[in-house]
Amino acid sequence: MNATNKGNYMTMINGAIVGLGRMGLTHLAILNTHPAVRKLSVVDSSSCLGKAVEKNLGLSFYPDVAALLDKARPDFMIVATPTSSHSAIARAAIEKGVHVFIEKPLSMSAKDSASLAQLAVSHGVVAQVGYVNRFNEIFQAVRALIQSGELGPVTHAACEIRSPMVMKTTESGWRSKGSEGGGCLSDIATHAVDLLNYFVGSPKGVIGASLQSLVSKGVEDRVDVLLDYDGFRGTLHVNWSDASCRKPAYRINIET
């Protein structure tokens, strides 16, 4: 999905964003000024918001994904909708040969995620999930150091994320609904899981876990997990209702 520069030549591509929530608008702000994007189209469940974006930014708004794929024919698509809808949207795009970037987590189940990955391979499209921390230069340097073996074998791995994302009880919005992929584990703790996988590999299993609701109803706000690795243990602590933080704070501890 990157532009190809050859002298003054740049390959221009058409893009689409499905979902104009917080992350969708973030992607919109970046892509709407990207020199490689010729045309940008959007889809959102709110026609009022979609038409406002169309009017003020000059983009094309479509009421649903089917209409977008049929009329706009994008080269790539950003899926920034509630988790429960990721699979169907990504599948529709991949089957049309459209490259996809999907906000994390990929889907509601490991089986469905594996099916999407296989579908992307069979259709020869680029598919990526939004675990952006892997592209942080600091995290990349830490991983390289760990995997070089210079520090010796890992004896313990821990990842902690604290955030003030959810500070009051609410029944509105998809993040407060487990059926739509809401809750701390699915929404933000997956970043911690991905980072541990990135640094030290996947665990053999989960020894124990605690999911606590602090201010939410029906979903967890705090996650604590004890992981079993080959020869050592790992821990995970994520709290998205931590008033002591102004913004999300990460702490990684790898012992050797």
CSV table of C-alpha atoms in Angstrom, one decimal:
chain,number,residue,atom,x,y,z
A,1,MET,CA,0.0,0.0,0.0
A,2,ASN,CA,3.0,2.3,-0.1
A,3,ALA,CA,3.6,4.6,-3.0
A,4,THR,CA,6.4,3.8,-5.4
A,5,ASN,CA,8.7,6.7,-6.1
A,6,LYS,CA,10.8,6.7,-9.2
A,7,GLY,CA,12.1,10.2,-9.9
A,8,ASN,CA,9.0,12.3,-10.1
A,9,TYR,CA,6.8,9.3,-10.6
A,10,MET,CA,4.4,8.2,-7.9
A,11,THR,CA,1.9,5.4,-8.1
A,12,MET,CA,-1.4,6.8,-6.9
A,13,ILE,CA,-4.0,4.6,-5.1
A,14,ASN,CA,-7.6,4.8,-4.0
A,15,GLY,CA,-8.4,4.2,-0.3
A,16,ALA,CA,-11.4,3.7,1.9
A,17,ILE,CA,-12.1,4.0,5.7
A,18,VAL,CA,-15.0,2.1,7.2
A,19,GLY,CA,-15.9,3.5,10.6
A,20,LEU,CA,-15.5,7.2,11.6
A,21,GLY,CA,-15.0,6.8,15.3
A,22,ARG,CA,-11.8,7.8,17.2
A,23,MET,CA,-9.4,5.6,15.3
A,24,GLY,CA,-11.2,6.0,12.0
A,25,LEU,CA,-10.9,9.8,12.2
A,26,THR,CA,-7.2,9.4,13.1
A,27,HIS,CA,-6.7,7.4,9.9
A,28,LEU,CA,-8.7,9.9,8.0
A,29,ALA,CA,-6.5,12.8,9.1
A,30,ILE,CA,-3.4,10.9,7.9
A,31,LEU,CA,-4.7,9.5,4.6
A,32,ASN,CA,-6.6,12.6,3.5
A,33,THR,CA,-3.2,14.4,3.1
A,34,HIS,CA,-1.1,11.5,2.0
A,35,PRO,CA,0.5,12.2,-1.4
A,36,ALA,CA,-0.1,8.7,-2.6
A,37,VAL,CA,-3.8,8.7,-2.0
A,38,ARG,CA,-5.7,9.8,-5.1
A,39,LYS,CA,-9.2,9.4,-3.8
A,40,LEU,CA,-10.5,8.6,-0.3
A,41,SER,CA,-14.0,7.2,0.4
A,42,VAL,CA,-15.7,6.6,3.7
A,43,VAL,CA,-18.5,4.4,5.3
A,44,ASP,CA,-20.1,5.0,8.6
A,45,SER,CA,-23.4,4.0,10.3
A,46,SER,CA,-24.1,7.7,10.9
A,47,SER,CA,-25.2,9.2,7.6
A,48,CYS,CA,-25.1,12.6,9.2
A,49,LEU,CA,-21.4,12.3,10.0
A,50,GLY,CA,-20.7,10.7,6.7
A,51,LYS,CA,-22.4,13.4,4.7
A,52,ALA,CA,-20.6,16.1,6.8
A,53,VAL,CA,-17.3,14.6,6.0
A,54,GLU,CA,-18.3,14.3,2.3
A,55,LYS,CA,-19.4,18.0,2.2
A,56,ASN,CA,-16.5,19.5,4.2
A,57,LEU,CA,-13.6,17.4,3.0
A,58,GLY,CA,-14.7,16.5,-0.5
A,59,LEU,CA,-14.6,12.8,0.1
A,60,SER,CA,-17.1,10.2,-1.2
A,61,PHE,CA,-19.5,8.8,1.4
A,62,TYR,CA,-21.3,5.4,1.0
A,63,PRO,CA,-24.0,4.0,3.3
A,64,ASP,CA,-22.5,0.5,3.4
A,65,VAL,CA,-19.5,-1.6,2.5
A,66,ALA,CA,-21.2,-3.3,-0.4
A,67,ALA,CA,-21.9,0.0,-2.1
A,68,LEU,CA,-18.4,1.2,-1.4
A,69,LEU,CA,-16.8,-1.9,-3.0
A,70,ASP,CA,-19.1,-1.8,-6.0
A,71,LYS,CA,-18.8,1.9,-6.8
A,72,ALA,CA,-15.6,3.3,-5.3
A,73,ARG,CA,-13.5,0.2,-6.0
A,74,PRO,CA,-10.7,1.1,-3.5
A,75,ASP,CA,-7.2,-0.4,-3.7
A,76,PHE,CA,-7.1,-0.6,0.1
A,77,MET,CA,-9.4,-0.3,3.1
A,78,ILE,CA,-9.0,0.7,6.7
A,79,VAL,CA,-11.5,-1.2,9.0
A,80,ALA,CA,-12.0,0.8,12.1
A,81,THR,CA,-15.4,-0.5,13.3
A,82,PRO,CA,-16.4,-2.4,16.5
A,83,THR,CA,-14.6,-5.7,16.7
A,84,SER,CA,-17.7,-7.8,16.1
A,85,SER,CA,-18.0,-6.4,12.6
A,86,HIS,CA,-14.3,-6.8,11.6
A,87,SER,CA,-14.6,-10.2,10.1
A,88,ALA,CA,-17.5,-9.6,7.7
A,89,ILE,CA,-16.1,-6.3,6.5
A,90,ALA,CA,-12.6,-7.6,6.0
A,91,ARG,CA,-13.8,-10.8,4.3
A,92,ALA,CA,-15.9,-8.8,1.8
A,93,ALA,CA,-12.9,-6.6,1.0
A,94,ILE,CA,-10.4,-9.5,0.6
A,95,GLU,CA,-12.7,-11.4,-1.7
A,96,LYS,CA,-12.7,-8.3,-3.9
A,97,GLY,CA,-8.9,-8.2,-3.9
A,98,VAL,CA,-8.8,-5.1,-1.7
A,99,HIS,CA,-5.8,-4.8,0.7
A,100,VAL,CA,-6.9,-4.3,4.3
A,101,PHE,CA,-5.7,-2.8,7.5
A,102,ILE,CA,-7.8,-3.9,10.4
A,103,GLU,CA,-7.9,-2.3,13.8
A,104,LYS,CA,-7.1,-4.7,16.6
A,105,PRO,CA,-8.2,-7.2,17.5
A,106,LEU,CA,-8.7,-9.0,14.2
A,107,SER,CA,-11.9,-10.7,15.1
A,108,MET,CA,-13.9,-12.2,18.0
A,109,SER,CA,-12.3,-15.7,17.7
A,110,ALA,CA,-9.0,-17.3,16.9
A,111,LYS,CA,-10.7,-19.6,14.4
A,112,ASP,CA,-12.2,-16.7,12.5
A,113,SER,CA,-8.9,-14.8,12.6
A,114,ALA,CA,-7.1,-17.8,11.1
A,115,SER,CA,-9.7,-18.1,8.4
A,116,LEU,CA,-9.3,-14.5,7.4
A,117,ALA,CA,-5.5,-14.9,7.3
A,118,GLN,CA,-5.8,-17.9,5.0
A,119,LEU,CA,-8.3,-16.0,2.8
A,120,ALA,CA,-5.9,-13.1,2.5
A,121,VAL,CA,-3.1,-15.5,1.4
A,122,SER,CA,-5.3,-17.2,-1.1
A,123,HIS,CA,-6.3,-13.9,-2.7
A,124,GLY,CA,-2.8,-12.5,-2.7
A,125,VAL,CA,-3.7,-9.3,-0.7
A,126,VAL,CA,-1.9,-7.4,2.0
A,127,ALA,CA,-3.6,-7.8,5.3
A,128,GLN,CA,-2.4,-6.2,8.6
A,129,VAL,CA,-3.8,-5.8,12.1
A,130,GLY,CA,-3.2,-2.6,14.0
A,131,TYR,CA,-0.6,-3.7,16.5
A,132,VAL,CA,1.4,-0.5,15.9
A,133,ASN,CA,3.8,-1.0,18.9
A,134,ARG,CA,5.8,-3.5,16.8
A,135,PHE,CA,6.8,-0.5,14.6
A,136,ASN,CA,8.0,1.6,17.5
A,137,GLU,CA,11.8,1.9,17.2
A,138,ILE,CA,12.4,1.5,20.9
A,139,PHE,CA,10.4,-1.7,21.0
A,140,GLN,CA,12.2,-3.0,17.9
A,141,ALA,CA,15.6,-2.3,19.5
A,142,VAL,CA,14.6,-4.1,22.7
A,143,ARG,CA,13.4,-7.1,20.8
A,144,ALA,CA,16.7,-7.2,18.8
A,145,LEU,CA,18.7,-7.1,22.0
A,146,ILE,CA,16.7,-9.9,23.7
A,147,GLN,CA,16.9,-12.1,20.6
A,148,SER,CA,20.6,-11.5,20.2
A,149,GLY,CA,21.2,-13.6,23.3
A,150,GLU,CA,23.7,-11.0,24.7
A,151,LEU,CA,21.7,-10.7,27.9
A,152,GLY,CA,21.3,-14.4,28.4
A,153,PRO,CA,18.2,-16.5,28.5
A,154,VAL,CA,14.9,-14.9,29.6
A,155,THR,CA,13.8,-15.8,33.2
A,156,HIS,CA,10.7,-13.7,33.4
A,157,ALA,CA,8.6,-11.4,31.2
A,158,ALA,CA,6.1,-8.8,32.2
A,159,CYS,CA,4.0,-6.2,30.4
A,160,GLU,CA,1.9,-3.6,32.2
A,161,ILE,CA,-0.5,-1.0,30.6
A,162,ARG,CA,-2.4,1.6,32.6
A,163,SER,CA,-4.9,4.0,31.0
A,164,PRO,CA,-7.7,6.4,32.0
A,165,MET,CA,-9.7,5.3,28.9
A,166,VAL,CA,-12.9,4.2,30.9
A,167,MET,CA,-13.5,6.2,34.1
A,168,LYS,CA,-17.3,6.0,34.6
A,169,THR,CA,-20.1,3.6,34.2
A,170,THR,CA,-21.9,3.8,30.9
A,171,GLU,CA,-24.1,1.4,28.9
A,172,SER,CA,-23.6,3.3,25.6
A,173,GLY,CA,-20.9,2.6,23.1
A,174,TRP,CA,-19.5,-0.7,21.9
A,175,ARG,CA,-16.6,-0.8,24.4
A,176,SER,CA,-19.1,-1.4,27.1
A,177,LYS,CA,-20.7,-4.4,25.4
A,178,GLY,CA,-18.9,-7.8,25.4
A,179,SER,CA,-21.0,-9.0,22.4
A,180,GLU,CA,-19.4,-6.3,20.3
A,181,GLY,CA,-15.8,-6.9,21.4
A,182,GLY,CA,-15.8,-4.4,24.2
A,183,GLY,CA,-13.9,-4.8,27.5
A,184,CYS,CA,-10.3,-4.2,28.5
A,185,LEU,CA,-9.0,-7.6,27.4
A,186,SER,CA,-10.1,-7.3,23.8
A,187,ASP,CA,-9.6,-3.6,23.4
A,188,ILE,CA,-6.3,-2.7,25.0
A,189,ALA,CA,-4.8,-5.8,26.7
A,190,THR,CA,-4.3,-7.3,23.3
A,191,HIS,CA,-1.5,-4.8,22.8
A,192,ALA,CA,0.2,-6.2,25.9
A,193,VAL,CA,-0.3,-9.8,24.6
A,194,ASP,CA,1.1,-8.9,21.2
A,195,LEU,CA,4.2,-7.1,22.8
A,196,LEU,CA,5.1,-10.2,24.9
A,197,ASN,CA,4.7,-12.4,21.8
A,198,TYR,CA,6.9,-10.0,19.9
A,199,PHE,CA,9.6,-9.9,22.6
A,200,VAL,CA,9.8,-13.5,23.8
A,201,GLY,CA,7.4,-15.6,21.6
A,202,SER,CA,4.0,-17.1,22.4
A,203,PRO,CA,3.4,-18.8,25.8
A,204,LYS,CA,2.7,-22.5,26.2
A,205,GLY,CA,-0.5,-21.7,28.0
A,206,VAL,CA,-2.3,-19.6,30.6
A,207,ILE,CA,-1.8,-20.6,34.2
A,208,GLY,CA,-4.5,-18.3,35.6
A,209,ALA,CA,-6.3,-15.1,34.9
A,210,SER,CA,-8.4,-12.5,36.7
A,211,LEU,CA,-10.8,-10.2,34.9
A,212,GLN,CA,-12.4,-7.5,37.1
A,213,SER,CA,-15.1,-4.9,36.5
A,214,LEU,CA,-14.2,-1.7,38.3
A,215,VAL,CA,-16.6,0.9,36.8
A,216,SER,CA,-18.1,-1.0,33.8
A,217,LYS,CA,-21.2,-3.3,33.7
A,218,GLY,CA,-20.8,-6.5,31.8
A,219,VAL,CA,-17.2,-6.1,30.7
A,220,GLU,CA,-13.9,-6.1,32.5
A,221,ASP,CA,-11.8,-3.0,33.3
A,222,ARG,CA,-8.7,-4.8,34.7
A,223,VAL,CA,-6.9,-7.9,33.5
A,224,ASP,CA,-4.2,-9.9,35.3
A,225,VAL,CA,-2.8,-13.0,33.8
A,226,LEU,CA,0.0,-15.5,34.7
A,227,LEU,CA,1.6,-17.1,31.6
A,228,ASP,CA,3.6,-20.3,31.2
A,229,TYR,CA,6.6,-20.1,28.9
A,230,ASP,CA,9.2,-22.7,28.1
A,231,GLY,CA,11.4,-22.4,31.2
A,232,PHE,CA,10.0,-19.2,32.7
A,233,ARG,CA,6.8,-17.4,33.7
A,234,GLY,CA,5.2,-14.2,32.4
A,235,THR,CA,2.7,-11.7,33.8
A,236,LEU,CA,0.3,-9.3,32.3
A,237,HIS,CA,-1.4,-6.4,34.0
A,238,VAL,CA,-3.7,-4.0,32.2
A,239,ASN,CA,-6.1,-1.5,33.7
A,240,TRP,CA,-8.0,0.9,31.4
A,241,SER,CA,-9.7,2.6,34.4
A,242,ASP,CA,-6.6,3.9,36.2
A,243,ALA,CA,-7.1,7.5,37.3
A,244,SER,CA,-3.4,7.9,38.1
A,245,CYS,CA,-2.5,8.1,34.4
A,246,ARG,CA,-3.1,11.1,32.1
A,247,LYS,CA,-2.7,8.9,29.0
A,248,PRO,CA,-1.9,5.2,28.3
A,249,ALA,CA,1.4,4.2,30.0
A,250,TYR,CA,3.4,1.1,29.1
A,251,ARG,CA,5.9,-0.7,31.3
A,252,ILE,CA,7.9,-3.7,30.0
A,253,ASN,CA,10.1,-5.8,32.2
A,254,ILE,CA,12.2,-8.6,30.7
A,255,GLU,CA,14.5,-10.4,33.2
A,256,THR,CA,17.5,-12.5,32.2
